[in-house]
Amino acid sequence: EASTVMAEVNPIYAVSRLIFDQLFEQIIRSISTPGSLMPLHMSDWRRSEMVEAVTNMTMRHLSLGYLSKDHHLFQLLAAVRIHTCQVYPGIVDDLQAALSRCGAALDYPAAAPRKPHAWLPEAGWLNLICLASSVPHFRNLLDELSRGDSKWKAWWEKEAPELEDPPLTELELDPFHRLLLIRALREDRLAPAAESFVTWVLSGAATAARGGRSGTVTPERSTPSVGVNNPRPPWVPGRETDVAYLSTASLPRRPVLMFTVQGTDPTYDIKELARRRNIHLHVAAAGGGPAQGN
């Protein structure tokens, strides 16, 4: 699903069904037990391991084909899809629409009641109406907002509201609900809120929270930073291009094209890989010379 949306962001991100089939077959063969692709006696743990491996390697393959400026968008789309499908399978499309469009489709004041507070922006008010009507968790949000004028204004005016608990008395927010609320009222803080949500989902903290959740999910518990205890998922692109993996993903009739920007040159990494594998490599300059790329 995330890859389909990315193809709408940029047509060059479209991926052939044949690529998916080849990837799936390659991955299954690399992790299955000898003599059987899917043995009947396979344990639930082994099945989960295979599903995780297929997901990681497929997403890794796809993410390497995206421009660096679109990596964060891909991670957010994937994290939202993973979380909503696991936790809210019946309303996935509604939740994704609430995050992407929010109240943009509503008309103020024709389709909305009067704002309860003067400080509340019209766009933010429409966004809150959308959340209250489309997200079950926020069905009492408008009542909460009406009763807590000063507290909501203080939270809205904070420099980093995504790190603070909103003044809700009846609602418990996980990082996804927090992301929706930031999207509705403080769109300028959407980027850091999205980064916290992506880290929460992809580091495994979301799964752990669902397994033993009790009480309010606080930012400190729900948005861990990527590090030793929460390593970067294997398919999240780093700063360096994984030339070794790209070589395994290519075929004689399916070459790899690397588009570089000024100041980057993967030629050294390619030469080092060829040297380690004892492969003869012929480098030919193309375009305007070495400054333009090889």
PDB file of C-alpha atoms in Angstrom, residues 107-114 126:
ATOM      1  CA  ASP A 107     -16.688  24.190   4.453  1.00  0.00           C
ATOM      2  CA  TYR A 108     -16.665  26.775   7.221  1.00  0.00           C
ATOM      3  CA  PRO A 109     -19.098  27.934   8.531  1.00  0.00           C
ATOM      4  CA  ALA A 110     -21.712  26.108   6.449  1.00  0.00           C
ATOM      5  CA  ALA A 111     -20.704  22.586   7.522  1.00  0.00           C
ATOM      6  CA  ALA A 112     -19.445  23.382  11.003  1.00  0.00           C
ATOM      7  CA  PRO A 113     -20.797  24.693  14.312  1.00  0.00           C
ATOM      8  CA  ARG A 114     -19.471  27.960  15.678  1.00  0.00           C
ATOM      9  CA  LEU A 126     -12.513  22.093  10.906  1.00  0.00           C
TER      10      LEU A 126
END
